[in-house]
XYZ file of C-alpha atoms in Angstrom:
372
model
C 133.582 147.823 95.341
C 135.215 151.025 94.230
C 138.627 150.576 92.670
C 141.814 151.911 94.123
C 142.839 155.479 93.179
C 143.966 155.489 89.563
C 146.425 157.684 87.668
C 144.437 159.768 85.197
C 147.401 161.384 83.395
C 147.028 160.916 79.690
C 149.821 160.574 77.057
C 149.714 159.793 73.367
C 148.643 156.197 72.656
C 151.189 154.146 70.763
C 149.000 151.212 69.868
C 145.387 150.415 69.225
C 142.962 148.686 71.620
C 144.150 145.816 73.879
C 142.752 142.280 73.882
C 143.331 141.239 77.467
C 143.040 137.606 78.550
C 142.521 137.454 82.310
C 142.077 133.880 83.505
C 140.001 133.163 86.690
C 141.053 129.500 86.558
C 142.914 127.183 84.234
C 140.849 124.184 85.405
C 138.164 122.795 83.163
C 135.257 120.377 83.661
C 135.509 118.990 80.157
C 138.214 117.558 77.895
C 137.244 118.693 74.425
C 139.009 116.767 71.667
C 140.487 119.908 70.034
C 141.819 121.411 73.297
C 145.147 121.336 75.117
C 143.334 119.787 78.151
C 143.096 116.518 76.215
C 146.848 115.911 76.316
C 147.880 117.734 79.508
C 146.125 117.520 82.959
C 147.680 120.768 84.174
C 147.652 122.992 81.130
C 149.937 125.649 82.739
C 151.900 123.200 84.871
C 151.787 123.172 88.677
C 150.514 126.653 89.479
C 147.739 128.143 91.605
C 144.528 126.965 89.886
C 142.179 129.771 91.057
C 142.984 133.481 90.938
C 142.227 135.148 94.229
C 139.518 137.798 94.031
C 141.829 140.377 95.579
C 144.429 139.752 92.878
C 141.761 139.927 90.179
C 140.686 143.385 91.447
C 144.282 144.574 91.669
C 144.993 143.593 88.092
C 141.839 145.131 86.708
C 142.565 148.369 88.525
C 146.069 148.426 87.086
C 144.812 147.714 83.601
C 142.428 150.679 83.894
C 145.329 152.789 85.144
C 147.506 151.729 82.220
C 144.681 152.554 79.729
C 144.048 155.990 81.230
C 147.744 156.816 81.280
C 148.256 155.810 77.623
C 144.930 156.880 76.114
C 144.020 153.378 75.042
C 140.959 151.237 75.649
C 140.380 147.463 75.870
C 138.659 146.061 72.796
C 138.009 142.793 74.667
C 138.452 141.951 78.338
C 138.296 138.155 78.078
C 137.727 136.480 81.422
C 139.079 133.233 79.977
C 142.270 131.679 78.682
C 142.595 127.913 79.005
C 140.043 127.017 81.732
C 136.301 127.137 82.368
C 135.807 130.494 84.115
C 132.407 129.538 85.688
C 134.247 126.988 87.924
C 135.720 129.843 89.951
C 133.734 130.171 93.211
C 133.882 134.044 92.965
C 133.057 134.367 89.276
C 129.886 136.381 89.843
C 131.808 138.849 92.024
C 134.480 139.068 89.383
C 131.910 139.797 86.664
C 130.276 142.480 88.840
C 133.638 144.144 89.611
C 134.475 144.271 85.892
C 131.037 145.703 84.998
C 131.254 148.365 87.702
C 134.722 149.413 86.612
C 133.447 149.676 83.038
C 130.492 151.821 84.107
C 132.927 154.233 85.828
C 135.611 154.376 83.114
C 133.992 153.074 79.927
C 137.247 151.405 78.749
C 136.089 147.880 77.984
C 134.218 147.619 74.697
C 133.459 144.009 75.507
C 133.741 141.845 78.671
C 133.686 138.367 77.179
C 133.347 134.986 78.848
C 133.932 131.854 76.780
C 132.175 129.035 78.576
C 130.496 125.652 78.191
C 127.852 127.072 80.588
C 127.506 123.829 82.540
C 128.966 124.736 86.040
C 126.617 127.595 86.798
C 123.455 127.671 88.936
C 120.199 129.341 88.186
C 120.665 131.740 91.063
C 124.051 132.789 89.567
C 122.452 133.313 86.188
C 119.696 135.453 87.712
C 122.217 137.553 89.636
C 124.311 138.192 86.528
C 121.289 139.437 84.629
C 120.395 141.653 87.630
C 123.952 143.081 87.602
C 123.640 143.974 83.940
C 120.316 145.686 84.582
C 121.446 147.427 87.752
C 124.471 149.020 86.062
C 122.851 149.328 82.631
C 125.659 147.313 81.161
C 126.020 146.804 77.396
C 129.472 145.144 77.350
C 129.067 141.660 78.954
C 128.937 138.738 76.574
C 128.703 134.973 77.050
C 130.157 132.948 74.212
C 128.739 129.483 74.501
C 131.116 126.757 73.325
C 128.648 124.204 71.951
C 129.850 122.706 68.640
C 126.806 120.376 68.396
C 123.036 120.277 68.216
C 122.635 116.703 69.475
C 123.685 115.126 72.782
C 125.512 112.331 70.882
C 127.809 114.710 68.962
C 128.336 116.938 71.980
C 129.411 113.857 74.027
C 131.785 112.812 71.282
C 133.441 116.278 71.058
C 133.193 117.632 74.576
C 132.335 114.725 76.818
C 129.894 116.804 78.888
C 126.228 117.130 79.748
C 124.624 118.695 76.659
C 121.182 118.896 78.290
C 122.570 120.775 81.264
C 124.280 123.306 79.009
C 121.103 123.822 76.961
C 118.955 124.096 80.083
C 121.202 126.805 81.545
C 121.223 128.731 78.272
C 117.424 128.608 78.115
C 117.208 129.791 81.691
C 119.463 132.786 80.858
C 117.223 133.600 77.962
C 114.175 133.371 80.263
C 115.768 135.753 82.764
C 116.792 138.226 80.068
C 113.238 138.228 78.739
C 111.829 138.629 82.218
C 114.024 141.698 82.845
C 113.756 142.963 79.225
C 117.526 142.877 79.289
C 119.784 143.167 76.210
C 122.886 142.210 78.236
C 124.543 139.751 78.730
C 124.730 139.354 74.973
C 124.987 135.798 73.634
C 127.200 134.129 71.028
C 126.391 130.558 70.047
C 129.699 129.059 68.884
C 130.137 126.137 66.557
C 133.671 125.102 65.654
C 133.451 123.187 62.341
C 135.614 120.019 62.263
C 135.496 116.431 61.128
C 133.255 115.189 63.979
C 130.385 117.665 63.661
C 130.277 119.284 60.205
C 127.065 117.458 59.305
C 125.245 119.359 62.127
C 126.318 122.828 61.030
C 123.107 123.747 59.226
C 120.925 122.266 61.980
C 122.808 124.323 64.554
C 122.337 127.574 62.644
C 118.627 126.832 61.923
C 117.926 125.979 65.627
C 119.523 129.107 67.130
C 118.168 131.339 64.338
C 114.672 130.346 65.347
C 115.381 130.902 69.093
C 116.862 134.370 68.408
C 113.982 135.357 66.103
C 111.479 134.668 68.872
C 113.168 136.849 71.484
C 111.242 139.859 72.756
C 114.533 141.695 73.314
C 116.059 141.155 69.907
C 119.408 142.801 69.173
C 122.315 142.643 66.739
C 124.401 142.136 69.852
C 123.566 138.408 69.750
C 125.327 136.162 67.274
C 125.801 132.699 65.819
C 129.479 132.076 65.180
C 130.687 129.412 62.796
C 134.349 129.221 63.746
C 137.300 127.695 62.039
C 139.243 125.022 63.884
C 142.478 126.150 65.451
C 144.518 123.136 64.423
C 146.163 121.059 67.161
C 148.081 118.085 65.782
C 148.377 116.661 69.319
C 144.574 116.435 69.640
C 143.266 115.485 66.166
C 143.857 112.525 63.844
C 143.259 114.664 60.762
C 145.644 116.897 58.907
C 145.208 120.668 58.881
C 144.513 120.494 55.123
C 141.671 118.010 55.717
C 140.041 120.119 58.427
C 140.239 123.291 56.302
C 138.648 121.489 53.334
C 135.780 120.192 55.531
C 135.103 123.779 56.731
C 135.198 125.226 53.264
C 132.846 122.591 51.789
C 130.455 122.887 54.733
C 130.060 126.641 54.382
C 129.781 126.538 50.607
C 127.199 123.765 50.622
C 124.893 125.410 53.145
C 124.708 128.797 51.302
C 124.900 130.701 54.615
C 125.855 133.915 52.797
C 122.221 134.277 51.787
C 121.092 134.677 55.439
C 120.473 138.315 56.347
C 118.885 139.116 59.744
C 117.986 142.286 61.545
C 117.942 140.695 65.008
C 121.270 138.951 65.294
C 124.523 138.410 63.422
C 125.746 135.332 61.642
C 129.552 135.353 61.835
C 131.451 132.924 59.582
C 135.166 132.329 59.669
C 136.771 131.830 56.312
C 138.960 128.801 56.876
C 142.361 128.637 55.246
C 145.629 126.969 55.967
C 147.628 128.734 58.703
C 149.289 131.722 57.101
C 152.959 131.373 56.697
C 155.556 133.912 55.783
C 156.948 132.672 52.476
C 158.785 135.755 51.261
C 159.502 139.353 52.106
C 160.109 141.010 55.432
C 158.430 139.440 58.435
C 156.296 141.949 60.339
C 156.392 142.357 64.144
C 153.771 140.402 66.036
C 150.957 142.566 67.338
C 150.571 140.369 70.423
C 153.692 142.029 71.948
C 151.736 145.280 72.092
C 148.091 144.267 72.233
C 147.483 140.821 73.732
C 148.587 140.416 77.361
C 147.644 136.991 78.697
C 147.396 136.579 82.455
C 147.277 133.131 84.087
C 145.335 132.259 87.254
C 148.438 132.709 89.442
C 149.124 136.193 88.126
C 151.880 135.331 85.626
C 151.839 137.684 82.627
C 152.993 136.581 79.179
C 152.814 138.259 75.795
C 151.607 135.251 73.806
C 148.328 133.294 74.151
C 150.174 130.228 72.842
C 152.531 130.260 75.805
C 150.427 127.817 77.736
C 153.357 126.536 79.914
C 154.325 130.157 80.836
C 157.913 129.637 79.740
C 158.288 133.238 78.504
C 156.435 135.156 81.219
C 157.335 138.799 81.834
C 156.787 138.516 85.555
C 154.021 138.088 88.129
C 151.302 140.598 88.887
C 151.284 139.747 92.546
C 154.690 141.429 92.798
C 154.609 143.947 89.949
C 152.044 146.371 88.513
C 150.649 145.777 85.066
C 152.367 148.934 83.747
C 155.739 147.830 85.161
C 155.566 144.591 83.141
C 153.610 145.623 80.019
C 155.715 148.761 79.552
C 158.885 147.411 81.164
C 162.416 146.761 79.971
C 161.947 143.089 78.882
C 158.811 143.588 76.760
C 160.295 146.721 75.094
C 163.464 144.845 74.266
C 161.400 142.129 72.619
C 159.354 144.690 70.671
C 162.403 146.513 69.425
C 164.092 143.229 68.436
C 161.124 142.400 66.180
C 160.997 145.880 64.735
C 164.649 145.389 63.829
C 163.923 142.005 62.194
C 165.206 139.764 64.992
C 162.745 136.898 65.691
C 165.211 134.392 67.093
C 164.423 135.012 70.754
C 162.426 134.009 72.576
C 162.106 130.527 71.111
C 158.311 130.680 70.880
C 158.614 133.459 68.304
C 161.202 131.811 66.120
C 159.025 129.487 64.015
C 155.616 130.898 64.887
C 153.046 130.825 62.120
C 150.411 132.754 64.104
C 152.153 136.088 64.233
C 149.869 137.559 61.559
C 146.626 137.065 63.459
C 147.039 140.135 65.725
C 148.452 142.920 63.630
C 150.227 146.166 64.437
C 150.325 148.787 61.709
C 153.375 150.661 60.471
C 151.956 153.883 61.803
C 151.447 152.355 65.254
C 155.034 151.110 65.212
C 156.321 154.503 64.180
C 154.360 156.162 67.042
C 155.688 153.551 69.441
C 159.304 154.231 68.421
C 158.830 157.960 68.872
C 157.189 157.407 72.240
C 160.048 155.161 73.439
C 162.669 157.656 72.266
C 160.972 160.542 74.032
């Protein structure tokens, strides 16, 4: 399982930690009401649905090479983009390969898998816990997309088997307790929106009690009350309505008074999508920090580019460094530094460019690096 030889030459970093989205599959077993899968069967179009294990390893090796060459690390290696990663037949091998690489190079602060946790067997769960113990991993995290505390609400939002998801989570907890394992860490995610807001407090209370009873308690586990990323195609409510529901829900439950030593309660502060109303528009940090890689190897610079219309190239045919530090991406970066946001089209009217930031000092260092 050892990676291919890597270039260990180090140069000055010109941006902060990467957030890499590496997609095992774009397929999903559910059609959640707030997701692009509700209005498009093939979310990326007609492309290869499962990433080959050999390509997955190649890409990860090249990301490590890029990080070592540029003195950067990966804040989050997210084995997820638009699909359910656990549907991939080689997902356990993919997880193990990422964990082994991280043990060798210590570059991934977090290896994160967003999942509904339905399409996984008990034997797979057990093996993942064993991998974490075998390599003494402290980076792997499952983020469970739940959004409900009752089967009825779960069915309304996600259309899946709530009891299967809960059973698998409880089996993971049982295995972690059996091995006295801290990892994989667990995040219990609840996206607040018009169909579930009345279950928010019950969700927090339920998982707080579970986490308090763990033998292996750690601040690495979390309950995450997340704001809704608004999709007008998928919801019959306005963005203003969904934000108001979130704000009232958090305020009414007094969650700020909860202080725990054994887990974290993370609460998004919902607000209307930030929009540039005046002043100079800043470059989008995604061009430097957020490579998104589809299941067929296509690399794009924007997580919103679900149809891959603005891809930089394909990692079957190019290395990660060739594309992420290549002519096209550098032209796009320099255009935004110079105040030109007209091309590509996806950047022109984007309201999400302030979510991933790049600082003036990082831009200055980047410019000096490019010139040299």
